[in-house]
Tab-separated table of C-alpha atoms in Angstrom:
chain	number	residue	atom	x	y	z
A	1	MET	CA	84.049	91.801	-111.386
A	2	HIS	CA	85.655	92.351	-114.676
A	3	LEU	CA	87.260	88.180	-114.172
A	4	ARG	CA	83.752	87.456	-113.087
A	5	LEU	CA	82.176	88.650	-116.250
A	6	GLN	CA	84.469	87.381	-118.239
A	7	ILE	CA	84.082	83.791	-116.888
A	8	ALA	CA	80.204	84.291	-117.432
A	9	LEU	CA	80.343	85.552	-120.739
A	10	LEU	CA	82.786	82.866	-122.319
A	11	VAL	CA	82.597	79.935	-119.866
A	12	GLY	CA	82.113	76.705	-122.152
A	13	THR	CA	80.358	74.239	-120.267
A	14	PHE	CA	80.523	70.496	-118.814
A	15	CYS	CA	83.077	66.050	-118.136
A	16	SER	CA	82.718	62.361	-117.431
A	17	VAL	CA	84.134	60.908	-120.974
A	18	GLN	CA	82.816	57.562	-121.875
A	19	SER	CA	84.153	55.819	-124.838
A	20	PHE	CA	83.043	52.764	-126.626
A	21	VAL	CA	84.219	50.313	-129.214
A	22	ILE	CA	82.061	49.871	-131.984
A	23	LYS	CA	81.054	46.321	-132.805
A	24	THR	CA	82.413	44.575	-135.826
A	25	SER	CA	79.901	43.432	-138.274
A	26	ASN	CA	79.143	42.668	-141.836
A	27	LYS	CA	77.220	45.724	-142.474
A	28	SER	CA	78.386	48.450	-145.025
A	29	SER	CA	79.648	51.740	-143.790
A	30	ALA	CA	76.919	53.464	-144.862
A	31	ASP	CA	74.532	51.063	-143.019
A	32	ASN	CA	76.706	51.643	-140.159
A	33	ALA	CA	76.428	55.431	-140.244
A	34	GLY	CA	72.876	55.201	-140.828
A	35	ASP	CA	72.402	53.102	-137.498
A	36	LEU	CA	74.876	55.753	-135.646
A	37	VAL	CA	72.228	58.604	-136.920
A	38	LYS	CA	69.127	56.603	-135.557
A	39	ASP	CA	71.142	56.400	-132.350
A	40	GLU	CA	71.727	60.241	-131.951
A	41	ASP	CA	67.780	61.096	-132.679
A	42	PHE	CA	67.165	62.030	-129.377
A	43	SER	CA	70.587	63.770	-128.562
A	44	VAL	CA	70.242	67.412	-127.477
A	45	SER	CA	71.733	68.660	-130.606
A	46	SER	CA	69.220	66.687	-132.749
A	47	LEU	CA	66.011	67.790	-130.681
A	48	LEU	CA	67.143	71.211	-131.291
A	49	GLU	CA	67.546	70.906	-134.912
A	50	ARG	CA	64.535	69.361	-135.344
A	51	ALA	CA	62.685	71.982	-133.230
A	52	ASN	CA	64.344	75.054	-134.335
A	53	ILE	CA	63.355	74.908	-138.161
A	54	ASN	CA	61.319	77.971	-137.745
A	55	VAL	CA	63.187	79.479	-135.084
A	56	GLY	CA	63.577	83.472	-134.829
A	57	LYS	CA	61.057	83.659	-137.334
A	58	GLY	CA	58.171	84.654	-134.926
A	59	ARG	CA	57.166	88.389	-134.587
A	60	SER	CA	58.077	88.675	-131.010
A	61	ASP	CA	61.435	86.415	-131.150
A	62	PRO	CA	64.808	87.449	-130.762
A	63	LEU	CA	67.688	87.407	-133.098
A	64	VAL	CA	68.964	83.295	-132.373
A	65	MET	CA	72.312	82.431	-133.374
A	66	PHE	CA	74.802	79.560	-133.080
A	67	GLY	CA	71.548	77.379	-133.014
A	68	ASP	CA	69.425	78.560	-129.864
A	69	ILE	CA	71.617	81.346	-128.540
A	70	ALA	CA	69.226	84.557	-128.281
A	71	VAL	CA	71.001	87.953	-128.747
A	72	ASP	CA	69.883	91.437	-128.852
A	73	PRO	CA	69.782	92.596	-132.399
A	74	GLU	CA	71.111	96.141	-131.632
A	75	LEU	CA	74.278	94.200	-130.471
A	76	LYS	CA	77.217	93.313	-133.017
A	77	ASN	CA	78.487	90.404	-130.631
A	78	ALA	CA	76.527	87.346	-129.994
A	79	ASP	CA	76.596	87.098	-126.040
A	80	PRO	CA	74.773	90.210	-124.216
A	81	CYS	CA	77.249	89.795	-121.323
A	82	THR	CA	79.410	91.870	-123.152
A	83	ALA	CA	77.175	94.822	-122.383
A	84	ARG	CA	76.371	94.273	-119.013
A	85	GLY	CA	77.237	91.751	-116.125
A	86	CYS	CA	75.370	88.427	-116.274
A	87	LEU	CA	75.870	86.291	-113.427
A	88	TRP	CA	72.571	85.714	-111.155
A	89	PRO	CA	73.709	87.230	-107.604
A	90	ARG	CA	74.029	85.371	-104.820
A	91	ALA	CA	71.906	85.854	-101.890
A	92	THR	CA	73.714	86.216	-98.240
A	93	ASP	CA	72.942	82.640	-97.535
A	94	GLY	CA	75.035	81.786	-100.294
A	95	LYS	CA	72.558	80.685	-102.505
A	96	VAL	CA	71.720	81.683	-105.902
A	97	TYR	CA	67.902	82.425	-106.733
A	98	VAL	CA	66.537	82.719	-110.317
A	99	PRO	CA	63.072	83.594	-110.371
A	100	PHE	CA	61.031	82.472	-112.945
A	101	ARG	CA	57.501	82.431	-114.756
A	102	ILE	CA	56.032	79.515	-117.059
A	103	SER	CA	53.452	80.231	-119.741
A	104	ASN	CA	50.201	79.016	-119.066
A	105	GLN	CA	50.691	77.747	-122.766
A	106	TYR	CA	51.665	74.387	-121.589
A	107	SER	CA	49.577	71.398	-120.373
A	108	ALA	CA	49.777	69.882	-117.137
A	109	ARG	CA	52.438	67.473	-117.753
A	110	GLU	CA	54.520	69.722	-119.559
A	111	ARG	CA	54.442	72.158	-117.210
A	112	ASN	CA	55.697	69.178	-114.474
A	113	THR	CA	58.231	68.421	-116.901
A	114	ILE	CA	59.647	71.740	-116.886
A	115	MET	CA	59.178	71.933	-112.977
A	116	GLN	CA	61.156	68.914	-112.521
A	117	ALA	CA	64.060	70.375	-114.580
A	118	LEU	CA	63.956	73.376	-112.746
A	119	ALA	CA	64.217	71.789	-109.553
A	120	SER	CA	67.106	69.208	-110.792
A	121	PHE	CA	69.458	72.517	-110.153
A	122	ALA	CA	68.729	72.356	-106.630
A	123	SER	CA	70.023	68.758	-105.801
A	124	SER	CA	73.243	69.209	-106.368
A	125	THR	CA	74.297	73.112	-106.870
A	126	CYS	CA	73.474	76.338	-105.071
A	127	ILE	CA	71.172	77.487	-107.769
A	128	ARG	CA	67.557	77.903	-106.826
A	129	PHE	CA	64.874	78.712	-109.403
A	130	ILE	CA	61.941	80.161	-107.579
A	131	PRO	CA	58.486	81.225	-108.393
A	132	LEU	CA	58.465	85.189	-109.624
A	133	ASP	CA	57.218	87.234	-106.785
A	134	ARG	CA	57.674	90.902	-107.928
A	135	GLN	CA	61.514	90.573	-108.915
A	136	ARG	CA	62.596	92.527	-111.687
A	137	ASP	CA	65.022	90.091	-113.103
A	138	PHE	CA	63.710	86.767	-114.149
A	139	VAL	CA	63.618	83.961	-116.774
A	140	ASN	CA	60.243	83.856	-118.749
A	141	ILE	CA	59.757	80.554	-119.823
A	142	GLN	CA	57.395	80.234	-123.129
A	143	SER	CA	56.564	78.459	-126.243
A	144	ARG	CA	57.564	80.232	-128.944
A	145	SER	CA	59.263	79.027	-132.233
A	146	GLY	CA	61.796	76.231	-130.975
A	147	CYS	CA	64.173	76.078	-128.170
A	148	PHE	CA	66.282	79.200	-127.123
A	149	SER	CA	67.908	80.861	-124.590
A	150	PHE	CA	69.998	84.293	-123.868
A	151	VAL	CA	73.792	83.820	-122.017
A	152	GLY	CA	73.649	84.809	-118.672
A	153	ARG	CA	71.106	87.175	-116.797
A	154	ARG	CA	70.335	89.879	-119.634
A	155	GLY	CA	67.653	91.757	-117.145
A	156	ARG	CA	63.974	91.840	-116.630
A	157	ALA	CA	61.680	89.291	-118.096
A	158	GLN	CA	64.126	87.477	-120.425
A	159	VAL	CA	62.707	84.519	-122.550
A	160	VAL	CA	63.890	81.103	-122.475
A	161	SER	CA	61.672	79.641	-125.239
A	162	LEU	CA	60.587	75.907	-125.128
A	163	SER	CA	58.199	74.802	-127.895
A	164	ARG	CA	55.959	72.481	-127.004
A	165	GLN	CA	56.548	71.332	-130.727
A	166	GLY	CA	59.813	69.306	-129.695
A	167	CYS	CA	61.326	71.203	-126.756
A	168	VAL	CA	59.877	69.696	-123.115
A	169	PHE	CA	62.309	67.408	-122.522
A	170	ASN	CA	64.907	66.932	-119.794
A	171	SER	CA	67.643	67.267	-121.522
A	172	VAL	CA	66.681	70.393	-123.673
A	173	ILE	CA	65.389	72.579	-120.629
A	174	GLN	CA	68.583	71.834	-118.693
A	175	HIS	CA	70.552	72.835	-121.794
A	176	GLU	CA	68.396	76.141	-122.082
A	177	LEU	CA	68.602	76.894	-118.618
A	178	LEU	CA	72.382	76.424	-118.399
A	179	HIS	CA	72.551	78.892	-121.258
A	180	ALA	CA	70.878	81.557	-119.143
A	181	LEU	CA	73.350	80.639	-116.046
A	182	GLY	CA	76.086	82.065	-118.592
A	183	PHE	CA	77.498	78.610	-120.284
A	184	ASN	CA	77.857	78.538	-124.056
A	185	HIS	CA	78.272	75.297	-125.869
A	186	GLU	CA	80.713	72.767	-125.348
A	187	GLN	CA	82.239	72.224	-128.723
A	188	GLN	CA	82.889	75.821	-128.910
A	189	ARG	CA	85.371	75.626	-125.957
A	190	SER	CA	88.901	77.449	-126.514
A	191	ASP	CA	90.628	73.789	-126.183
A	192	ARG	CA	88.031	71.888	-128.167
A	193	ASP	CA	90.692	71.328	-131.375
A	194	SER	CA	92.667	69.140	-128.750
A	195	ASN	CA	89.325	67.115	-128.077
A	196	VAL	CA	87.128	67.047	-131.260
A	197	ARG	CA	87.602	67.968	-134.857
A	198	ILE	CA	85.171	69.626	-136.648
A	199	LEU	CA	84.268	68.557	-140.123
A	200	LEU	CA	82.582	71.652	-141.658
A	201	GLU	CA	82.826	69.909	-145.169
A	202	ASN	CA	79.507	68.025	-143.828
A	203	VAL	CA	77.931	70.903	-142.047
A	204	GLU	CA	74.937	72.191	-144.049
A	205	PRO	CA	75.074	75.575	-145.435
A	206	GLY	CA	74.543	78.344	-143.463
A	207	GLN	CA	75.162	76.248	-140.127
A	208	GLU	CA	78.577	77.027	-139.863
A	209	SER	CA	78.062	79.380	-136.851
A	210	ASN	CA	77.115	76.369	-134.670
A	211	PHE	CA	80.628	75.386	-134.682
A	212	ARG	CA	82.632	78.871	-134.258
A	213	LYS	CA	85.091	78.379	-131.500
A	214	ILE	CA	85.122	80.833	-128.802
A	215	GLN	CA	87.913	82.014	-126.485
A	216	THR	CA	86.617	80.747	-123.343
A	217	ILE	CA	87.621	80.516	-119.575
A	218	ASN	CA	87.348	76.910	-118.679
A	219	LEU	CA	87.345	77.143	-114.925
A	220	GLY	CA	90.081	74.401	-114.806
A	221	THR	CA	87.560	71.789	-115.815
A	222	PRO	CA	88.323	69.266	-118.765
A	223	TYR	CA	86.406	69.177	-121.993
A	224	ASP	CA	83.422	66.889	-121.380
A	225	TYR	CA	82.246	64.721	-124.393
A	226	ASN	CA	79.326	63.604	-121.979
A	227	SER	CA	77.980	67.331	-121.049
A	228	VAL	CA	74.248	68.211	-121.727
A	229	MET	CA	75.982	71.263	-123.597
A	230	HIS	CA	77.816	69.194	-126.041
A	231	TYR	CA	76.056	68.404	-129.646
A	232	GLY	CA	76.176	64.845	-130.998
A	233	ARG	CA	78.688	63.707	-133.959
A	234	PHE	CA	76.033	64.357	-136.902
A	235	ALA	CA	74.804	67.800	-135.551
A	236	PHE	CA	73.761	69.796	-138.746
A	237	SER	CA	74.861	67.423	-140.927
A	238	ARG	CA	74.240	67.778	-144.679
A	239	ASN	CA	75.170	64.369	-145.905
A	240	ARG	CA	74.760	61.666	-142.831
A	241	GLN	CA	78.025	62.270	-142.417
A	242	PRO	CA	79.754	63.335	-138.917
A	243	THR	CA	80.226	67.049	-138.290
A	244	ILE	CA	82.284	66.623	-134.850
A	245	LEU	CA	84.860	63.766	-134.352
A	246	PRO	CA	85.835	62.882	-131.277
A	247	ILE	CA	89.882	62.644	-131.141
A	248	PRO	CA	92.415	60.881	-130.465
A	249	ASP	CA	89.504	58.042	-129.841
A	250	ASN	CA	86.902	58.484	-132.925
A	251	ASN	CA	84.567	55.897	-131.570
A	252	ALA	CA	84.234	57.814	-128.118
A	253	VAL	CA	80.724	58.692	-127.081
A	254	ILE	CA	79.571	62.588	-127.808
A	255	GLY	CA	76.603	64.499	-127.294
A	256	ARG	CA	74.302	61.738	-125.786
A	257	ALA	CA	73.701	63.340	-122.441
A	258	THR	CA	70.164	63.094	-121.255
A	259	GLN	CA	70.518	65.101	-118.063
A	260	MET	CA	73.690	67.558	-116.557
A	261	SER	CA	76.995	65.466	-116.266
A	262	THR	CA	79.360	65.442	-113.511
A	263	GLN	CA	81.060	68.504	-114.630
A	264	ASP	CA	78.123	70.238	-115.827
A	265	ILE	CA	77.467	70.626	-112.062
A	266	SER	CA	80.774	71.197	-111.032
A	267	ARG	CA	81.108	73.952	-113.517
A	268	ILE	CA	77.893	75.621	-112.218
A	269	ASN	CA	79.304	75.581	-108.437
A	270	LEU	CA	82.864	76.863	-109.560
A	271	LEU	CA	81.399	79.482	-111.683
A	272	TYR	CA	78.713	80.786	-108.774
A	273	ARG	CA	81.266	79.796	-106.017
A	274	CYS	CA	78.828	77.494	-104.411
A	275	SER	CA	79.899	76.372	-100.754
A	276	GLU	CA	77.701	73.528	-100.945
A	277	CYS	CA	75.430	71.414	-103.097
A	278	ARG	CA	72.050	71.861	-101.394
C-alpha cells in the first residue's frame, strides 16, 4: 500500500513526442516570438493562466498552489496524499468508479462539454465517472474562481473547479480530472531536467512555484511533451520569452495538447492497474 501511496502522491503525468522545424523567414526574432506566443493562446497553461487570475480568492475556495492544485490550508505539504491514500478504489470488476456531481451553475452546452470530457476516460481506461448516488467520496464539479483540483482522492465532496469564465474546455477539464486521479504536472517530473530547461529569469515574480521539481515516480514511462498535463513554453512568462525550453531539440512542440496523449492514457492504466481499456 505504501508504494501505491507514493505513486499516487508523486507520479508525474504523460508521451508521444512531436517536433517541428521553424520555417525560415525575414521576420525579426521578436516578431517570431510574438507569433509563437499567439500560437499558444489556447494551450492548457495559457487557458489556466488567464482563468486563474483570481483563483483561491473566493471565500469558500481552498488554498491553491502550483497554478491549479488545491491543498488543505492546515497541511504543510502541497499534496494531500501525504496524509491519506489517494487512489480511487478498484471495484471487483476491475473498473474504478469515480462518482461526480455537476453544479447547476452551468448552461446545457457547458454541462454537455463537461459530460463528454468525463466520458472520454471510459473509452481507453478503466476509469468510470458515474453520477453521484449516495457515495461518500465524490468529485464535486463547480464554477468557482478559476480552474483547480486536489491531487488524488481527498475524501467526501472534493471540489474540482471549472469556472464558466475560461475553464470549460476539453483539455482543461481532462487536466483537472487527471489531478483528481492523482497526477501532477509533467514539467515537475523528477526527470524533467533531461528533457526541458526551466528559465526562471523569464517567469513572472511569484509564479516560480509552478516550475518546482517533484521527486516523482514515473511508472517507467518516458517524459511526454504532448501530455495534457504539460505547460506551454511561454507559461507564466513576464517578458514574452520562453519559460520552458525543450532539450536537446529547442524547436520541439510542447504543451499544445487538446486532449489526453497516448502516454496520459497509458499512465492511468498503469497507476490503476487496468487490465483492459473498456
